[in-house]
Structure formats: structure tokens, C-alpha cells
Amino acid sequence: MNYALVTGGSRGIGRAVCVKLSKMGYPILINFSSNSTAADETRSMIEEAGGKAELLPFDVASRESVDAAISKWREGHPEDHISVLVNNAGIRRDTLLAFMSDEDWHTVLNTHLNGFFNMAKSVVKDMISQRNGRIVNIASLSGISGQKGQVNYSAAKAGLIGATKALAQELASRKITVNAVAPGFVATDMTKDLDEATLKKMIPVGRFAQPEEIAAVVGFLASDDASYITGEVISVNGGLYM
């Protein structure tokens, strides 16, 4: 059976992606780092709708944690494969660079960029042997245009975009696609501290996106309809290009 693994799947965009992929027929592996309550809620949503989901707790920034969790899952699922990987786990530590601590810099890059490497490294060999796979990375408008107060976040997301394009070229001949989705402002816990009333005036469509609108694009990229699309970055930003 082919599974979909969504990192940071307990809330926000990750939860919406889990629900979307479940509706497409995938059993879901819901990764989370610490919020088991929210992860349980996501699993319940999927199961109540008739889908199948399992919780897979680990820290994407820790190679040892990733390898241990994936290895243990494989031991219990010898006939199953992770054919869709959505790298969604993310954090913000916003501040001007002049006041940014080393910890804030490294924590953000470790989660977004090292997290991508750890996850891709853990699943790509099996995808190659199966000659089938979809990797979708959740990037950001900040990784395309940059954003003041987010030098760490912008650097991490820009790096993720570059990695997406490079890995897509490495895996295309094995029928594995690698793409990125770059949301603008999305109404989630990660943006609840932002001044939405002011920011939405900058957005041509006049509002923040809903997580389900991002999940719809992820679902398309994970589908057979997107088999000829790889190395692309699809912006979902309501027309906002800063």
C-alpha cells in the first residue's frame, strides 16, 4: 500500500494537506514534534471521514529521530511504501538580523532545510526502487522575494526552493517528481500574531488564504495528473508579489 507522509501534519496547512490526501485515497502518516493533542484531532478527522491515519512523532531536524521513526514504521509495514512526502514542518523566529540570535538562525534553518534533507534522504531510495514518488515542499513567498525581519526564514525557504529544483533533476528519470508550493499569507496559528487587517490591504484578492487552498495545490502535485510537472514552484499568494 502507498502511504503519504506529511511533516508538521497536526495543524494548519499540514492538517489540511493530510485531510486532502486522505480524500484522494492515501493512508496518512501524520508527523508532529510535540503537539500530540492536535495530531490526534487530525487523525480523528480523517478516520471519521472513512480514511486511515497513523501518528508518527519525531523532530524533522534530528537525523537520528527521523531514521529511527521511519525504520520502526517500515518494520511494521514490510509491504507498504511512502510514495508521497510533503515537507511542511516549519517554525518562525522573526526579528531583524541585527538582533537575531545564533539559536534563532540555526533553529529555523535546521527545521526547514535540514528537515527537508533528513526526510528526503529517508524515503528517496525506496521511491527510486519503486520507480514512483511525489515530493512536495512547502516553501513561501518569503523564499522568493525575501521579507524584512525574516532573514532566517527567507534564507531557509529560498534554500528549499533551490533544493527542490536540483532534486527534481536527479529523480525525474525514476518517475519521481519534486515540486514546491509557495504560499503567501495563510490563516493559521503561524500567522495569528500578524496584523491581518493591515496586511490584507496589500493582497490583491483582499484576504489571507485558507489552509485548504494550499492543500488543493499539494493534492494536485501528488496526483497522476501532475506526472509531467517537476522542479516547479507554484505560488499561492492571492496576487501578492513583494
Short mmCIF file of C-alpha atoms in Angstrom, two decimals:
data_model
loop_
_atom_site.label_atom_id
_atom_site.label_comp_id
_atom_site.label_asym_id
_atom_site.label_seq_id
_atom_site.Cartn_x
_atom_site.Cartn_y
_atom_site.Cartn_z
CA MET A 1 0.00 0.00 0.00
CA ASN A 2 1.23 3.50 -0.81
CA TYR A 3 1.23 5.96 2.09
CA ALA A 4 1.53 9.74 2.25
CA LEU A 5 3.74 11.24 4.98
CA VAL A 6 3.07 14.85 5.96
CA THR A 7 5.51 16.55 8.32
CA GLY A 8 4.01 19.09 10.67
CA GLY A 9 0.67 17.45 9.95
CA SER A 10 -1.10 18.24 13.21
CA ARG A 11 -2.32 21.77 12.45
CA GLY A 12 -2.80 24.47 9.83
CA ILE A 13 -1.59 23.71 6.31
CA GLY A 14 -0.30 20.31 7.39
CA ARG A 15 -3.69 19.24 8.73
CA ALA A 16 -5.44 20.43 5.58
CA VAL A 17 -2.94 18.51 3.45
CA CYS A 18 -3.48 15.34 5.49
CA VAL A 19 -7.23 15.60 5.01
CA LYS A 20 -6.89 16.32 1.28
CA LEU A 21 -4.55 13.39 0.60
CA SER A 22 -6.75 11.10 2.64
CA LYS A 23 -9.72 12.02 0.45
CA MET A 24 -7.55 11.06 -2.53
CA GLY A 25 -7.26 7.56 -1.08
CA TYR A 26 -3.90 7.67 0.68
CA PRO A 27 -3.44 6.30 4.19
CA ILE A 28 -1.73 9.13 6.05
CA LEU A 29 1.30 9.28 8.31
CA ILE A 30 0.84 12.37 10.46
CA ASN A 31 4.18 13.64 11.69
CA PHE A 32 4.36 16.03 14.63
CA SER A 33 7.01 17.10 17.08
CA SER A 34 5.21 17.84 20.36
CA ASN A 35 1.50 18.64 20.00
CA SER A 36 0.01 15.16 20.32
CA THR A 37 -3.46 16.56 21.09
CA ALA A 38 -3.65 18.40 17.76
CA ALA A 39 -2.23 15.38 15.93
CA ASP A 40 -4.93 13.18 17.47
CA GLU A 41 -7.55 15.66 16.29
CA THR A 42 -6.22 15.43 12.74
CA ARG A 43 -6.27 11.64 12.87
CA SER A 44 -9.84 11.68 14.17
CA MET A 45 -10.95 13.97 11.35
CA ILE A 46 -9.52 11.57 8.80
CA GLU A 47 -10.91 8.43 10.42
CA GLU A 48 -14.37 9.94 10.89
CA ALA A 49 -14.42 10.62 7.15
CA GLY A 50 -13.56 6.98 6.43
CA GLY A 51 -9.83 7.37 5.92
CA LYS A 52 -6.84 5.76 7.58
CA ALA A 53 -4.15 7.60 9.53
CA GLU A 54 -1.26 6.87 11.88
CA LEU A 55 0.71 9.19 14.13
CA LEU A 56 4.46 9.39 13.58
CA PRO A 57 6.10 11.66 16.18
CA PHE A 58 9.66 12.86 15.58
CA ASP A 59 11.71 16.02 15.11
CA VAL A 60 12.47 16.55 11.41
CA ALA A 61 15.63 18.50 12.34
CA SER A 62 17.12 15.41 14.02
CA ARG A 63 18.54 12.85 11.59
CA GLU A 64 18.63 10.21 14.33
CA SER A 65 14.99 10.84 15.24
CA VAL A 66 13.88 10.68 11.61
CA ASP A 67 15.78 7.49 10.83
CA ALA A 68 14.57 5.75 13.98
CA ALA A 69 10.92 6.59 13.36
CA ILE A 70 10.94 5.66 9.67
CA SER A 71 12.85 2.42 10.33
CA LYS A 72 10.40 1.39 13.05
CA TRP A 73 7.44 2.15 10.78
CA ARG A 74 8.93 0.06 7.98
CA GLU A 75 9.46 -2.88 10.32
CA GLY A 76 5.73 -2.89 10.99
CA HIS A 77 4.80 -2.28 7.33
CA PRO A 78 7.09 -4.53 5.26
CA GLU A 79 4.75 -4.48 2.25
CA ASP A 80 3.98 -0.77 2.33
CA HIS A 81 5.75 2.26 0.87
CA ILE A 82 5.86 6.00 1.43
CA SER A 83 5.08 7.24 -2.06
CA VAL A 84 4.14 10.83 -1.18
CA LEU A 85 6.24 13.05 1.07
CA VAL A 86 5.05 16.54 1.96
CA ASN A 87 7.70 18.59 3.76
CA ASN A 88 5.55 21.04 5.66
CA ALA A 89 7.03 21.26 9.18
CA GLY A 90 8.12 24.80 9.91
CA ILE A 91 8.69 27.47 12.52
CA ARG A 92 9.24 31.24 12.60
CA ARG A 93 11.69 33.18 14.74
CA ASP A 94 11.18 36.65 13.29
CA THR A 95 13.45 39.55 14.19
CA LEU A 96 15.80 41.94 12.45
CA LEU A 97 19.17 40.36 11.66
CA ALA A 98 20.99 42.88 13.89
CA PHE A 99 19.14 41.40 16.87
CA MET A 100 18.88 37.78 15.70
CA SER A 101 20.46 35.20 17.98
CA ASP A 102 22.54 32.32 16.69
CA GLU A 103 19.88 30.00 18.05
CA ASP A 104 17.10 31.70 16.08
CA TRP A 105 19.16 31.45 12.88
CA HIS A 106 20.13 27.81 13.28
CA THR A 107 16.78 26.60 14.61
CA VAL A 108 14.87 27.93 11.61
CA LEU A 109 17.37 26.58 9.07
CA ASN A 110 17.60 23.23 10.84
CA THR A 111 13.83 22.77 10.80
CA HIS A 112 13.16 23.87 7.22
CA LEU A 113 16.31 22.99 5.32
CA ASN A 114 17.93 20.19 7.29
CA GLY A 115 14.44 18.83 7.87
CA PHE A 116 13.94 18.58 4.11
CA PHE A 117 17.29 16.79 3.72
CA ASN A 118 16.58 14.35 6.54
CA MET A 119 13.14 13.49 5.23
CA ALA A 120 14.09 13.18 1.57
CA LYS A 121 17.11 11.08 2.48
CA SER A 122 14.89 8.72 4.48
CA VAL A 123 12.39 7.96 1.69
CA VAL A 124 14.05 8.60 -1.66
CA LYS A 125 15.86 5.26 -2.05
CA ASP A 126 12.60 3.36 -1.64
CA MET A 127 10.90 5.68 -4.12
CA ILE A 128 13.71 5.00 -6.58
CA SER A 129 13.36 1.24 -6.20
CA GLN A 130 9.59 1.55 -6.70
CA ARG A 131 10.07 3.97 -9.61
CA ASN A 132 7.28 6.06 -8.18
CA GLY A 133 7.06 9.03 -5.88
CA ARG A 134 5.91 12.56 -5.21
CA ILE A 135 7.80 15.03 -3.03
CA VAL A 136 6.09 18.35 -2.34
CA ASN A 137 7.92 21.00 -0.34
CA ILE A 138 6.04 23.83 1.33
CA ALA A 139 8.12 26.92 0.58
CA SER A 140 6.96 30.52 0.99
CA LEU A 141 6.61 33.90 -0.67
CA SER A 142 9.42 34.90 1.69
CA GLY A 143 11.74 32.45 -0.05
CA ILE A 144 11.04 34.07 -3.42
CA SER A 145 11.05 37.78 -2.60
CA GLY A 146 12.56 37.94 0.89
CA GLN A 147 10.91 39.65 3.81
CA LYS A 148 12.38 42.04 6.36
CA GLY A 149 12.51 40.57 9.82
CA GLN A 150 12.72 37.10 8.28
CA VAL A 151 16.30 36.75 7.07
CA ASN A 152 16.48 33.28 8.62
CA TYR A 153 13.07 32.17 7.33
CA SER A 154 13.64 33.68 3.88
CA ALA A 155 17.06 32.02 3.61
CA ALA A 156 15.63 28.64 4.64
CA LYS A 157 12.76 28.81 2.16
CA ALA A 158 14.98 30.07 -0.67
CA GLY A 159 17.32 27.17 0.02
CA LEU A 160 14.37 24.79 -0.06
CA ILE A 161 13.37 26.11 -3.47
CA GLY A 162 16.90 25.56 -4.82
CA ALA A 163 16.96 22.05 -3.37
CA THR A 164 13.59 21.33 -4.95
CA LYS A 165 14.85 22.24 -8.42
CA ALA A 166 18.08 20.25 -8.04
CA LEU A 167 16.48 17.10 -6.62
CA ALA A 168 13.81 17.19 -9.33
CA GLN A 169 16.54 16.81 -11.95
CA GLU A 170 18.14 13.92 -10.07
CA LEU A 171 14.92 11.93 -9.76
CA ALA A 172 12.95 12.71 -12.93
CA SER A 173 14.17 9.65 -14.82
CA ARG A 174 12.88 7.43 -11.98
CA LYS A 175 9.33 8.77 -12.33
CA ILE A 176 9.61 10.78 -9.13
CA THR A 177 8.54 14.40 -9.17
CA VAL A 178 9.75 17.10 -6.79
CA ASN A 179 7.87 20.39 -6.59
CA ALA A 180 7.29 23.25 -4.18
CA VAL A 181 4.27 25.28 -3.19
CA ALA A 182 4.96 28.86 -2.09
CA PRO A 183 2.06 30.27 -0.07
CA GLY A 184 1.64 33.91 0.75
CA PHE A 185 -0.22 34.77 3.93
CA VAL A 186 -2.34 31.88 5.21
CA ALA A 187 -4.77 31.96 8.12
CA THR A 188 -3.05 29.54 10.52
CA ASP A 189 -1.56 29.51 14.01
CA MET A 190 1.77 30.57 12.48
CA THR A 191 0.31 33.89 11.30
CA LYS A 192 -2.10 34.64 14.15
CA ASP A 193 0.33 37.20 15.61
CA LEU A 194 0.44 39.22 12.38
CA ASP A 195 -1.61 42.35 11.68
CA GLU A 196 -4.06 40.74 9.27
CA ALA A 197 -6.19 43.87 8.82
CA THR A 198 -3.19 45.83 7.54
CA LEU A 199 -1.54 43.04 5.58
CA LYS A 200 -4.62 42.01 3.62
CA LYS A 201 -4.75 45.51 2.14
CA MET A 202 -1.51 44.60 0.34
CA ILE A 203 -3.02 41.44 -1.17
CA PRO A 204 -4.85 41.96 -4.49
CA VAL A 205 -7.60 39.46 -3.59
CA GLY A 206 -8.01 41.21 -0.24
CA ARG A 207 -7.70 38.33 2.19
CA PHE A 208 -5.46 35.63 3.66
CA ALA A 209 -5.60 32.17 2.12
CA GLN A 210 -7.29 29.27 3.87
CA PRO A 211 -5.15 26.16 4.51
CA GLU A 212 -7.44 24.11 2.27
CA GLU A 213 -6.50 26.30 -0.69
CA ILE A 214 -2.85 25.37 -0.23
CA ALA A 215 -3.77 21.72 0.28
CA ALA A 216 -5.63 21.69 -3.04
CA VAL A 217 -2.43 22.54 -4.91
CA VAL A 218 -0.47 19.95 -2.94
CA GLY A 219 -3.11 17.36 -3.82
CA PHE A 220 -2.79 18.18 -7.50
CA LEU A 221 1.00 17.86 -7.41
CA ALA A 222 0.65 14.49 -5.65
CA SER A 223 -1.78 13.20 -8.27
CA ASP A 224 -1.19 11.37 -11.54
CA ASP A 225 -2.39 14.49 -13.36
CA ALA A 226 0.88 16.20 -12.37
CA SER A 227 3.23 13.47 -13.60
CA TYR A 228 4.85 15.83 -16.16
CA ILE A 229 5.39 18.66 -13.68
CA THR A 230 8.65 18.66 -11.73
CA GLY A 231 11.10 21.23 -10.41
CA GLU A 232 8.35 23.84 -10.27
CA VAL A 233 7.45 26.39 -7.61
CA ILE A 234 3.74 27.19 -7.61
CA SER A 235 2.86 30.43 -5.83
CA VAL A 236 -0.46 30.56 -4.00
CA ASN A 237 -0.45 34.15 -2.77
CA GLY A 238 -3.60 35.95 -3.89
CA GLY A 239 -1.57 38.01 -6.37
CA LEU A 240 0.88 39.35 -3.78
CA TYR A 241 4.41 39.65 -5.17
CA MET A 242 6.51 41.77 -2.81
#
